Amino acid sequence: MGLFKSKNNTHSDEKKSDKYYYASQWGLMARKFRKHKLAMGSTFVLVIFYLTAIFGNFIAPQGTEQYDGKFVNCKPTPVHYFHEGKFVGPFVYGMKTERDPVTFMAQHVEDREKICRIKFFTQGDPGGEYKWLGLFPSNLHLFEAEDGGKIFLFGTDNMGRDLFSRVILGSQISLFIPVVGMLLTVVLGLAIGSLAGYFGGWIDTVIQRLIEVVRSFPQVPLWMALSAAIPKTMKPAQVFMLMTIILSLVSWPGLARVVRSKFISVKKEDFIMAARISGAPGSKLITRHMIPSFLSYIIVDMTMSIPSLIIGETTLSFLGLGLRSPATSWGVLLQETNKLETIMFYNWKLIPMIFVFLSVLAFNFMGDGLRDAADPYK
Amino acid sequence: MDNVLLEIKDLSKVYESKGVNVKALSNINLTVKKGETIGIVGESGCGKTTLGRCVVRGIDATSGEVLFHTDEGVIDFLKIKGAQMRRYRKDIQMIFQDPYASLDPRMTVFDIISEPLRYNTKMSNREIEQAVDRITDQVGLNKAYLRRYPHAFSGGQRQRIGIARSLILQPKLIVCDEAVSALDVSIQAQIINLLEDLQREYDLTYLFISHALSVVRHISNRVLVMYLGRMVELGETEDLFRNPLHPYTKALLSAVPQPDPDVTIDRIVLEGEVPNPANPPSGCPFHPRCAYATDQCRKEMPPLKEYDGRLVACWNIK
Ligand SMILES: Nc1ncnc2c1ncn2[C@@H]1O[C@H](COP(=O)(O)OP(=O)(O)O)[C@@H](O)[C@H]1O
Ligand SMILES: [Mg+2]
């Protein structure tokens, strides 16, 4: 027996590190995921987006209800560092109003005489108070221009609201509705898919038909019909809840199908039979062996389902069926762009679209990376 | 009859998939004595795995009984449930063919080996650790590696893990389904030696499924030859290898080189394909490939009959 031992130990592949041998599935997945540069970059972008959303009221100079009628449809304010060749640090010029000699439209232009330095960590104007996470009252803001200067990094809208602030505060809804909707989707998809896959038989047949029926509805009109049923008088928080429910009611069948097929294929695996022969009861079989064996795929699927939820929320709000002003989301912001003049004269109002685009893309790339990492044993 | 461990009676299995019925196992009858090793051989697809899995209840047999002789009398292992199942489940275990697919890659080796103890005993964590330590020693695994995951191991080492898992409950019968077929030849010998050592130590009984005839000849006391889900021949290993009676056994054995120059058996080359079990031939299932087939063979199924202490299913043996 001693002979076997020494002989056998030489079989281990010397090149691979000890760490690799002790790495669990999640450890191996992390190793693989880190090699996927695009996915890592996207994850970084998403972390920034979500942190910005969480600290949104602090980063945004204006609250959702603040506006300034004097500064309607302003272009994005340029931030300068040098005044007449001299370094001053970050500042903006004051603003004055002029008429365009050709179109006679009122325009805000830089007043080169007036320098307003940018201060950081300032107490905001009255009206800029917020409760962080709905709990801690504060009026601390990341930056502000001194001497009554105005910084509109992304310009303003036709009511004089700072678009930069609105994009950030809008992301709180546009980025979190999909996540909450996704979690609901997971609960529905996992429960229904497991029922079908584990029990099979007539339960499976009924659920499969149900999935087919739900999937055969065109998604966007279904969303629209359901959203149109939301009463106009509802509070934004309730609309938010209903929208997540609507989004997940439409998207669970995709996940349920994945879960079902995973259950069916894992049931045939040798290690499942081995566990059963060693006396594992059904509950342990499911929770200890079956679900862990495809959990990583579920996570991939969840990640991949978020983009369509982001687009779903944006679409509904854009069409005026989801959230409405003063509640803010990227879709609400894009509502203003449905006029031709916006694109001609106020093209900065399309900036929210860039964020929709970036977040959708980032989720897709991250999902790609996760999918490659999902089966680390191949 | 006192030394009987297991009686397989009229065991049959029909797979139903997409409306097609495949009769993978037909009326297997086999009495297994305590401490013996029965080799089960036959071409791929003849139902060896199905037989093994039905006996351990990895899959449900369609009909038949597996009578298990316990201290408390004879029970049908295929029918027991509840407390009785929890009590006797551990006695019949299995070693799998594929050392990669049969270990859950998400569990450490320690968790894999100890899992059966958690389901079948009330041992404390300390006792479990001691039991795992003992068994890893016995199967020749290094204790230092217990916290590693299966992907850290070679096929042979993984098979030792699988053996440790099936052995930790101290079963009475172990079904070894091609337990060494996936391994390198040198490793095969090590595992075979290990299985023999363990058999001596624990008085184990093996159903040793394999298509490797030399291995079967080495390890088995008796050999069962199967064809298309049926028993073709059953006899003492040396008798059967020296003097195969059934034409199929002859053909099967003539494919392996004879270690004994005194023994000459007719060289028969197996021609043609194994028939589709979903659509078996009439009469003797072997007749389309048999050189001696008669009209009777084509029409009637030969019964299993005894000749010189051997069971053979062939019309032409008188
Ligand atoms: N799950 C299954 N569903 C349908 N047919 C099966 C299944 N498993 C095995 N079979 C069929 O049963 C027969 C016996 O298979 P098996 O027991 O695996 O044979 P062996 O182990 O001798 O190669 C084969 O024809 C095979 O195709
Ligand atoms: Mg097999």
XYZ file of C-alpha atoms and ligand atoms in Angstrom:
724
model
C 0.000 0.000 0.000
C 2.881 2.311 0.754
C 4.102 1.648 -2.724
C 0.866 2.888 -4.216
C 1.010 6.056 -2.252
C 4.391 7.213 -3.377
C 3.726 6.137 -6.928
C 0.466 7.938 -7.117
C 1.549 11.258 -5.783
C 3.784 11.800 -8.748
C 0.661 11.906 -10.885
C -0.294 15.369 -9.779
C 0.673 17.883 -12.356
C 3.673 19.656 -10.873
C 3.231 22.741 -13.007
C -0.091 23.697 -11.532
C 0.072 25.602 -8.314
C -1.137 24.321 -4.995
C -3.711 27.077 -4.938
C -5.359 25.621 -8.003
C -5.849 22.299 -6.255
C -7.515 23.906 -3.277
C -9.653 26.229 -5.384
C -13.390 25.743 -5.126
C -15.686 26.173 -8.090
C -16.092 29.882 -7.326
C -12.366 30.291 -6.929
C -11.773 28.689 -10.318
C -14.474 30.823 -11.874
C -12.923 33.999 -10.508
C -9.564 32.973 -11.980
C -11.115 32.448 -15.379
C -13.236 35.572 -15.207
C -10.233 37.742 -14.408
C -8.600 36.667 -17.647
C -11.521 38.097 -19.617
C -10.341 41.704 -19.995
C -13.515 43.074 -21.565
C -15.658 41.557 -18.834
C -13.359 42.910 -16.134
C -13.499 46.385 -17.690
C -17.276 46.186 -17.927
C -17.540 45.078 -14.331
C -15.460 48.080 -13.341
C -17.759 50.391 -15.311
C -20.815 48.868 -13.681
C -19.354 49.176 -10.205
C -18.741 52.887 -10.891
C -22.286 53.293 -12.237
C -23.878 51.630 -9.252
C -21.725 53.462 -6.723
C -22.614 56.715 -8.454
C -26.274 55.810 -8.245
C -26.013 54.938 -4.561
C -24.226 58.200 -3.755
C -26.312 60.006 -6.377
C -27.783 62.741 -4.178
C -24.310 63.641 -3.006
C -22.707 63.667 -6.442
C -25.575 65.454 -8.171
C -25.459 69.205 -7.566
C -29.249 69.523 -7.886
C -32.115 67.539 -6.470
C -34.902 66.203 -8.670
C -37.249 69.048 -7.807
C -34.786 71.920 -8.211
C -34.740 74.050 -11.328
C -33.767 77.528 -12.400
C -36.023 79.261 -14.909
C -33.226 81.630 -15.878
C -31.110 78.848 -17.287
C -33.334 77.003 -19.694
C -31.752 74.831 -22.390
C -28.171 75.681 -21.450
C -25.319 73.962 -23.271
C -22.989 71.850 -21.145
C -20.759 74.206 -19.148
C -17.075 73.856 -19.985
C -14.765 73.457 -17.005
C -11.497 75.378 -17.279
C -8.175 75.221 -15.496
C -6.299 78.181 -17.088
C -7.389 81.800 -17.284
C -5.407 83.805 -19.845
C -2.558 81.357 -19.670
C -2.427 81.255 -15.883
C -3.284 78.172 -13.892
C -6.228 78.815 -11.603
C -7.459 75.301 -10.846
C -10.870 74.021 -11.854
C -13.320 76.864 -12.483
C -16.192 77.926 -14.721
C -16.875 81.328 -16.189
C -19.998 83.195 -15.206
C -22.871 83.211 -17.674
C -24.617 85.955 -19.568
C -27.489 85.833 -22.013
C -27.159 86.948 -25.639
C -29.302 86.639 -28.703
C -28.039 84.679 -31.631
C -27.633 87.206 -34.480
C -29.034 84.751 -37.026
C -31.784 82.848 -35.278
C -32.571 85.446 -32.591
C -32.778 82.699 -30.045
C -31.670 83.447 -26.494
C -28.300 81.880 -25.750
C -26.223 81.526 -22.625
C -22.605 82.346 -23.249
C -19.539 82.469 -21.044
C -18.773 85.742 -19.320
C -15.009 85.740 -19.639
C -14.689 88.432 -16.963
C -16.114 86.392 -14.155
C -14.260 83.425 -12.700
C -16.165 81.066 -10.421
C -13.892 78.493 -8.813
C -15.215 75.016 -8.154
C -15.342 74.020 -4.506
C -15.612 70.469 -3.334
C -17.644 68.950 -0.491
C -19.899 71.937 -0.039
C -23.216 72.451 1.665
C -25.746 72.829 -1.134
C -28.325 75.556 -1.732
C -31.604 75.405 0.133
C -33.710 72.901 -1.740
C -30.760 70.591 -2.297
C -31.370 68.658 0.913
C -31.743 64.935 0.635
C -31.893 61.878 2.809
C -29.109 59.495 1.934
C -30.541 56.005 1.434
C -33.772 57.535 2.650
C -32.381 57.683 6.183
C -29.693 60.264 6.786
C -30.645 63.893 6.137
C -27.836 65.879 4.533
C -27.135 68.696 2.147
C -23.556 67.792 1.384
C -22.682 67.900 -2.297
C -19.577 66.878 -4.142
C -18.963 70.171 -5.944
C -20.342 73.655 -6.470
C -19.194 76.831 -8.231
C -18.400 79.841 -6.029
C -19.903 83.282 -6.402
C -23.203 82.127 -7.888
C -21.533 80.400 -10.826
C -23.429 77.576 -12.527
C -22.055 74.217 -13.581
C -24.262 72.212 -15.897
C -21.888 69.445 -16.951
C -24.474 67.938 -19.320
C -26.435 71.184 -19.924
C -30.005 71.834 -18.802
C -33.480 70.946 -20.023
C -36.384 73.162 -21.019
C -37.242 73.807 -17.376
C -33.742 74.733 -16.347
C -32.952 71.458 -14.586
C -29.364 70.232 -14.534
C -29.151 67.223 -16.812
C -26.057 65.834 -15.081
C -27.964 65.664 -11.799
C -30.957 64.161 -13.524
C -28.910 61.470 -15.260
C -27.403 60.444 -11.938
C -30.666 60.531 -10.016
C -32.377 58.791 -12.938
C -29.844 55.997 -12.766
C -31.107 55.215 -9.283
C -34.286 54.021 -10.928
C -32.986 52.895 -14.304
C -30.272 50.727 -12.770
C -32.199 49.381 -9.793
C -35.551 48.533 -11.388
C -33.784 45.941 -13.563
C -31.985 44.408 -10.602
C -35.128 44.144 -8.491
C -37.021 42.893 -11.545
C -34.266 40.371 -12.172
C -34.459 39.083 -8.591
C -38.192 38.592 -8.960
C -37.547 36.881 -12.276
C -35.077 34.552 -10.591
C -37.509 33.606 -7.850
C -40.240 32.891 -10.396
C -37.966 31.215 -12.928
C -36.161 29.065 -10.390
C -39.320 27.913 -8.642
C -41.282 27.170 -11.795
C -38.332 25.722 -13.700
C -37.386 23.419 -10.798
C -40.928 22.135 -10.507
C -40.965 21.236 -14.179
C -37.456 19.804 -14.319
C -37.434 17.847 -11.087
C -40.867 16.301 -11.187
C -41.351 15.988 -14.934
C -44.540 14.270 -16.062
C -47.752 16.263 -16.388
C -46.413 19.117 -14.223
C -43.648 19.563 -16.757
C -46.080 19.466 -19.664
C -48.363 22.106 -18.164
C -45.479 24.418 -17.304
C -43.901 24.029 -20.718
C -47.138 25.029 -22.416
C -47.449 28.019 -20.065
C -43.908 29.078 -20.933
C -44.651 28.818 -24.624
C -47.794 30.895 -24.256
C -46.062 33.674 -22.327
C -43.104 33.652 -24.699
C -45.236 33.827 -27.792
C -46.567 37.252 -26.787
C -44.488 40.024 -28.307
C -42.728 41.540 -25.295
C -42.992 45.251 -25.962
C -46.734 45.392 -26.633
C -47.294 43.190 -23.588
C -45.283 45.558 -21.431
C -47.192 48.475 -22.874
C -50.554 46.920 -22.213
C -49.673 46.063 -18.628
C -48.077 49.432 -17.935
C -50.945 51.322 -19.447
C -53.057 49.676 -16.782
C -51.083 51.422 -14.016
C -53.317 54.208 -12.681
C -51.899 57.678 -13.377
C -52.506 58.754 -9.803
C -50.044 56.317 -8.259
C -47.018 57.461 -6.309
C -43.656 56.970 -8.046
C -42.631 54.347 -5.478
C -45.697 52.269 -6.256
C -45.178 52.702 -9.983
C -41.620 51.491 -9.456
C -42.871 48.368 -7.694
C -45.459 47.654 -10.336
C -42.974 48.145 -13.124
C -40.543 45.647 -11.656
C -43.363 43.165 -11.279
C -44.468 43.740 -14.861
C -40.948 43.367 -16.204
C -40.404 40.114 -14.350
C -43.803 38.694 -15.250
C -42.749 38.991 -18.845
C -39.206 37.710 -18.456
C -39.432 34.685 -16.148
C -40.123 32.058 -18.843
C -36.635 32.398 -20.298
C -35.045 31.549 -16.978
C -37.576 28.856 -16.138
C -36.647 27.100 -19.358
C -32.965 27.190 -18.555
C -33.559 25.878 -15.036
C -35.806 23.121 -16.321
C -33.335 21.864 -18.881
C -30.478 22.046 -16.379
C -32.448 19.949 -13.919
C -33.218 17.387 -16.559
C -29.632 17.094 -17.716
C -28.105 17.055 -14.235
C -30.487 14.304 -13.128
C -28.600 11.948 -15.448
C -25.166 12.812 -14.086
C -23.196 10.036 -12.439
C -22.424 12.063 -9.354
C -26.125 12.581 -8.719
C -26.717 8.847 -8.893
C -23.695 8.345 -6.660
C -25.194 10.701 -4.071
C -28.516 8.915 -4.264
C -26.878 5.535 -3.797
C -25.058 6.858 -0.757
C -28.467 7.611 0.704
C -28.989 11.313 0.000
C -32.630 12.305 0.473
C -34.293 14.244 -2.353
C -33.998 17.612 -0.624
C -30.244 17.192 -0.132
C -29.877 15.990 -3.701
C -31.462 19.204 -4.962
C -29.817 21.685 -2.640
C -26.368 20.131 -2.260
C -25.750 18.736 -5.708
C -28.222 19.773 -8.364
C -28.689 23.501 -7.837
C -24.983 24.154 -7.139
C -24.120 22.358 -10.354
C -25.959 24.892 -12.485
C -26.076 27.942 -10.251
C -23.301 29.574 -12.225
C -25.354 29.268 -15.406
C -28.308 30.858 -13.654
C -26.126 33.782 -12.677
C -25.010 34.162 -16.279
C -28.601 34.113 -17.393
C -29.576 36.658 -14.777
C -26.815 38.999 -15.886
C -27.788 38.595 -19.504
C -31.417 39.363 -18.683
C -30.661 42.732 -17.101
C -30.021 44.606 -20.380
C -33.463 43.795 -21.687
C -34.925 44.989 -18.398
C -32.982 48.258 -18.635
C -34.223 48.743 -22.158
C -37.703 47.721 -21.034
C -37.829 50.363 -18.332
C -36.380 52.989 -20.653
C -38.812 52.124 -23.417
C -41.865 52.224 -21.174
C -40.885 55.506 -19.574
C -39.950 56.990 -22.937
C -43.375 56.108 -24.239
C -44.912 57.737 -21.189
C -46.214 54.430 -19.873
C -43.790 54.014 -17.009
C -42.537 56.648 -14.662
C -43.499 60.252 -15.218
C -41.873 63.523 -14.248
C -40.957 64.626 -11.607
C -39.854 61.040 -10.980
C -36.711 60.627 -12.982
C -35.296 57.775 -14.956
C -33.268 57.617 -18.138
C -36.421 56.834 -20.055
C -38.170 59.885 -18.579
C -35.201 62.048 -19.584
C -35.263 60.739 -23.113
C -38.922 61.657 -23.399
C -37.783 65.187 -24.119
C -35.812 64.020 -27.108
C -38.827 62.874 -29.062
C -38.975 66.221 -30.828
C -36.920 67.025 -33.869
C -35.857 70.450 -32.550
C -34.185 68.767 -29.587
C -31.846 66.879 -31.829
C -31.235 69.964 -33.980
C -30.629 72.545 -31.279
C -30.162 70.759 -27.969
C -28.259 67.626 -28.818
C -26.824 67.311 -25.293
C -30.219 66.120 -24.202
C -29.341 62.806 -25.833
C -26.633 62.210 -23.230
C -28.864 59.866 -21.141
C -28.908 57.562 -24.146
C -25.154 57.107 -23.842
C -25.681 55.816 -20.330
C -28.400 53.403 -21.379
C -26.095 52.207 -24.121
C -23.041 51.873 -21.872
C -24.840 50.025 -19.105
C -26.507 47.596 -21.519
C -23.209 46.930 -23.223
C -21.372 46.512 -19.924
C -23.910 43.979 -18.670
C -23.636 42.044 -21.900
C -19.840 41.931 -21.779
C -19.852 40.988 -18.117
C -22.346 38.225 -18.917
C -20.019 37.000 -21.668
C -17.162 36.768 -19.226
C -19.311 34.994 -16.671
C -20.484 32.523 -19.263
C -16.933 31.665 -20.204
C -16.108 31.218 -16.522
C -19.312 29.372 -15.625
C -17.895 25.930 -16.262
C -14.361 26.068 -14.932
C -13.863 22.325 -15.291
C -13.726 22.331 -19.073
C -27.981 -21.698 1.351
C -26.522 -20.005 4.363
C -23.717 -18.327 2.499
C -26.006 -16.721 -0.050
C -25.885 -12.927 -0.035
C -28.094 -11.931 -2.896
C -30.604 -13.565 -5.209
C -31.455 -11.725 -8.376
C -34.764 -13.061 -9.647
C -36.288 -12.441 -13.053
C -34.839 -8.964 -13.151
C -35.953 -7.008 -16.240
C -35.615 -3.440 -17.324
C -37.364 -1.652 -20.162
C -36.264 1.855 -21.070
C -38.964 4.006 -22.541
C -37.699 6.942 -24.491
C -39.661 8.870 -27.085
C -42.206 6.110 -27.454
C -39.576 3.456 -28.190
C -39.235 0.613 -25.717
C -35.776 -0.802 -25.263
C -35.672 -4.066 -23.400
C -32.246 -3.649 -21.899
C -32.517 -6.491 -19.410
C -34.559 -9.697 -19.688
C -35.127 -12.138 -16.852
C -31.769 -12.148 -15.146
C -31.476 -14.839 -12.485
C -28.335 -14.952 -10.425
C -27.451 -16.139 -6.954
C -24.494 -14.375 -5.403
C -22.600 -15.984 -2.530
C -20.939 -14.099 0.283
C -17.382 -13.075 -0.486
C -17.361 -14.106 -4.117
C -16.697 -12.038 -7.185
C -18.939 -12.478 -10.154
C -17.605 -11.137 -13.395
C -20.186 -9.820 -15.838
C -19.020 -9.607 -19.425
C -20.459 -8.892 -22.840
C -20.166 -6.432 -25.659
C -21.009 -2.810 -25.127
C -24.771 -2.265 -24.968
C -25.626 -5.731 -23.685
C -27.061 -4.343 -20.454
C -24.209 -4.739 -17.959
C -24.531 -1.230 -16.611
C -28.302 -1.530 -16.496
C -28.020 -4.717 -14.455
C -25.581 -3.138 -12.019
C -27.642 -0.006 -11.601
C -30.863 -1.921 -11.069
C -29.233 -4.001 -8.344
C -28.010 -0.941 -6.417
C -31.266 0.892 -7.145
C -29.507 3.623 -9.043
C -32.341 3.149 -11.513
C -35.651 1.388 -11.006
C -36.001 -2.076 -12.454
C -39.176 -2.731 -14.424
C -39.834 -6.095 -12.794
C -38.089 -8.730 -10.754
C -36.610 -9.005 -7.298
C -33.261 -8.568 -5.668
C -33.478 -10.691 -2.533
C -30.965 -9.585 0.020
C -30.104 -12.008 2.816
C -29.721 -10.065 6.033
C -29.392 -11.098 9.660
C -33.074 -10.386 9.997
C -34.100 -12.561 7.113
C -34.557 -12.079 3.396
C -35.749 -8.717 2.068
C -36.426 -7.514 -1.447
C -33.931 -4.701 -1.831
C -35.927 -3.216 -4.700
C -39.073 -2.806 -2.602
C -37.870 -1.639 0.792
C -38.455 1.956 1.787
C -38.485 4.288 4.771
C -36.645 3.086 7.845
C -35.778 -0.251 6.268
C -34.263 1.507 3.282
C -32.219 3.777 5.530
C -30.999 0.695 7.310
C -29.954 -1.411 4.338
C -29.131 1.254 1.761
C -25.525 1.269 2.901
C -25.064 -2.471 2.324
C -25.169 -2.323 -1.457
C -22.896 0.274 -3.015
C -21.343 1.020 -6.362
C -18.075 2.088 -7.945
C -18.587 4.008 -11.151
C -16.881 3.658 -14.484
C -16.109 7.325 -15.066
C -13.927 8.693 -12.273
C -14.516 12.210 -13.605
C -18.289 12.295 -13.890
C -18.974 10.407 -10.683
C -17.372 12.876 -8.264
C -19.162 16.162 -7.626
C -16.550 18.709 -8.745
C -17.883 21.273 -6.285
C -17.075 19.273 -3.171
C -13.742 18.664 -1.521
C -12.456 15.122 -1.413
C -13.187 15.024 2.310
C -16.804 16.026 1.739
C -17.198 13.489 -1.045
C -15.864 10.610 1.012
C -17.706 11.575 4.188
C -21.054 12.356 2.549
C -22.464 8.807 2.895
C -21.684 8.865 6.627
C -23.726 12.010 7.077
C -26.772 10.398 5.512
C -26.504 6.973 7.077
C -24.967 7.381 10.508
C -25.191 9.710 13.467
C -21.426 10.022 13.810
C -19.953 13.172 15.281
C -17.643 15.308 13.148
C -14.678 13.852 14.972
C -15.747 10.286 14.337
C -16.364 11.124 10.707
C -12.879 12.561 10.413
C -11.376 9.435 11.898
C -13.376 7.195 9.589
C -12.313 9.213 6.558
C -8.708 9.134 7.688
C -8.811 5.380 8.029
C -10.376 4.762 4.652
C -8.106 7.192 2.772
C -5.177 5.330 4.237
C -6.578 2.064 3.082
C -7.272 3.096 -0.481
C -3.838 4.710 -0.711
C -4.752 8.363 -0.815
C -2.641 10.988 0.855
C -4.462 12.519 3.814
C -2.816 15.860 3.119
C -4.915 16.134 -0.019
C -8.322 15.752 1.576
C -9.143 19.448 1.378
C -8.475 19.544 -2.322
C -11.108 19.355 -5.023
C -11.404 16.459 -7.487
C -9.908 18.476 -10.323
C -6.575 18.220 -8.530
C -6.417 14.458 -9.095
C -5.588 12.031 -11.881
C -8.012 9.357 -13.038
C -6.461 6.666 -10.866
C -6.508 8.829 -7.767
C -10.085 9.828 -8.447
C -11.040 6.208 -8.699
C -9.492 5.685 -5.277
C -11.676 8.515 -3.999
C -14.718 6.808 -5.503
C -13.695 3.512 -3.907
C -13.245 5.214 -0.538
C -16.711 6.722 -0.820
C -18.368 3.405 -1.647
C -16.433 1.618 1.071
C -16.856 4.005 3.969
C -20.255 2.590 4.871
C -18.735 -0.908 5.050
C -21.139 -2.374 2.512
C -21.643 -6.075 1.916
C -21.877 -5.911 -1.868
C -20.180 -3.541 -4.263
C -21.109 -3.288 -7.906
C -17.989 -2.312 -9.824
C -19.167 -1.022 -13.183
C -16.111 -0.953 -15.424
C -14.274 0.321 -12.383
C -10.900 0.211 -14.091
C -11.776 0.543 -17.773
C -11.153 4.284 -17.910
C -7.685 3.973 -16.401
C -4.202 3.399 -17.811
C -3.139 -0.228 -17.814
C -0.538 0.239 -15.069
C -3.049 2.031 -12.869
C -5.620 -0.679 -13.623
C -3.401 -3.246 -11.973
C -3.009 -1.094 -8.876
C -6.747 -0.607 -8.522
C -7.424 -4.306 -9.073
C -4.918 -5.174 -6.364
C -6.563 -2.641 -4.099
C -9.994 -4.134 -4.722
C -8.645 -7.601 -3.925
C -6.982 -6.399 -0.721
C -10.164 -4.700 0.376
C -12.203 -7.791 -0.417
C -10.030 -9.920 1.824
C -10.103 -7.378 4.599
C -13.825 -6.667 4.642
C -15.200 -9.927 3.239
C -16.707 -7.973 0.348
C -18.753 -9.403 -2.459
C -18.266 -7.911 -5.907
C -20.338 -7.796 -9.035
C -17.485 -6.989 -11.338
C -18.711 -5.603 -14.629
C -16.132 -5.319 -17.358
C -15.517 -5.917 -20.987
C -11.830 -6.542 -20.264
C -11.791 -10.334 -20.204
C -8.297 -10.781 -18.810
C -9.170 -8.625 -15.811
C -12.384 -10.554 -15.280
C -10.553 -13.850 -15.484
C -8.061 -12.639 -12.904
C -10.515 -11.345 -10.333
C -13.711 -13.400 -10.695
C -14.809 -16.665 -9.136
C -17.673 -17.005 -11.551
C -18.464 -15.295 -14.824
C -21.781 -14.307 -16.346
C -21.835 -13.731 -20.095
C -24.604 -11.464 -21.355
C -25.936 -10.805 -24.812
C -28.663 -8.298 -25.640
C -29.885 -8.094 -22.077
C -29.997 -11.871 -21.569
C -27.930 -14.434 -19.750
C -25.990 -16.485 -22.233
C -23.657 -18.482 -20.061
C -22.762 -18.648 -16.392
C -20.000 -20.751 -14.871
C -16.858 -21.033 -12.804
C -14.263 -18.697 -14.254
C -11.593 -21.217 -15.196
C -14.102 -23.723 -16.574
C -15.701 -21.089 -18.673
C -12.463 -19.631 -19.992
C -10.957 -23.028 -20.771
C -14.015 -24.528 -22.255
C -16.623 -22.001 -23.327
C -19.823 -23.723 -24.376
C -21.985 -21.062 -25.936
C -20.904 -19.936 -29.425
C -21.103 -16.323 -28.282
C -18.802 -16.987 -25.334
C -16.417 -18.773 -27.677
C -16.402 -15.860 -30.041
C -15.927 -13.389 -27.224
C -13.033 -15.334 -25.730
C -11.317 -16.025 -29.004
C -10.792 -12.321 -29.346
C -8.363 -12.349 -26.396
C -4.966 -14.018 -26.591
C -4.839 -17.273 -24.640
C -2.341 -17.273 -21.806
C -2.437 -21.066 -21.671
C -0.868 -22.702 -24.773
C -2.383 -26.127 -23.989
C -5.854 -24.842 -24.426
C -7.053 -24.368 -27.942
C -10.458 -22.986 -28.539
C -12.035 -22.546 -31.906
C -11.234 -19.170 -33.332
C -14.499 -17.492 -34.093
C -14.636 -14.006 -35.378
C -17.671 -12.059 -34.255
C -19.241 -10.710 -37.393
C -21.939 -8.157 -37.822
C -23.357 -5.692 -35.369
C -25.078 -6.198 -32.062
C -28.789 -6.148 -32.952
C -30.848 -3.174 -31.886
C -32.349 -4.034 -28.483
C -35.426 -1.991 -29.398
C -36.061 -4.480 -32.174
C -34.491 -7.808 -31.166
C -34.314 -10.737 -33.598
C -36.734 -13.627 -33.214
C -35.656 -16.817 -31.460
C -32.159 -16.823 -30.025
C -30.950 -13.205 -30.040
C -27.507 -14.381 -31.147
C -28.643 -16.404 -34.179
C -27.992 -13.744 -36.861
C -24.308 -13.798 -35.930
C -24.020 -17.489 -35.062
C -22.303 -19.959 -37.399
C -24.246 -22.899 -35.959
C -27.711 -21.371 -36.096
C -30.481 -23.804 -36.995
C -34.125 -23.265 -37.827
C -34.969 -23.854 -34.222
C -32.553 -21.096 -33.182
C -34.254 -18.701 -35.555
C -37.699 -19.425 -34.161
C -37.442 -20.294 -30.504
C -35.690 -18.668 -27.608
C -33.311 -21.196 -26.012
C -33.860 -21.645 -22.256
C -31.011 -21.454 -19.780
C -30.027 -25.056 -19.051
C -27.454 -26.716 -16.892
C -24.538 -28.654 -18.403
C -21.670 -29.805 -16.177
C -22.393 -27.217 -13.501
C -22.671 -24.545 -16.175
C -25.744 -22.609 -17.261
C -25.980 -22.116 -20.999
C -28.713 -20.799 -23.270
C -28.155 -22.594 -26.554
C -30.156 -25.163 -28.504
C -27.093 -26.847 -29.950
C -25.500 -27.984 -26.725
C -26.470 -31.508 -25.908
N -31.317 5.817 -20.108
C -31.509 5.030 -21.167
N -32.555 5.230 -21.994
C -32.761 4.430 -23.064
N -31.978 3.398 -23.381
C -30.911 3.132 -22.604
C -30.620 3.936 -21.460
N -29.490 3.455 -20.879
C -29.113 2.394 -21.619
N -29.955 2.196 -22.649
C -29.884 1.127 -23.640
O -29.920 -0.083 -22.952
C -29.011 -0.997 -23.510
C -28.055 -1.492 -22.451
O -27.201 -0.442 -22.070
P -26.094 -0.569 -20.941
O -26.711 -1.191 -19.741
O -25.470 0.742 -20.749
O -25.058 -1.579 -21.595
P -23.534 -1.851 -21.264
O -23.231 -1.287 -19.923
O -23.401 -3.344 -21.318
O -22.735 -1.227 -22.342
C -28.321 -0.295 -24.661
O -28.946 -0.655 -25.851
C -28.566 1.149 -24.384
O -28.686 1.860 -25.582
Mg -21.715 0.069 -19.377
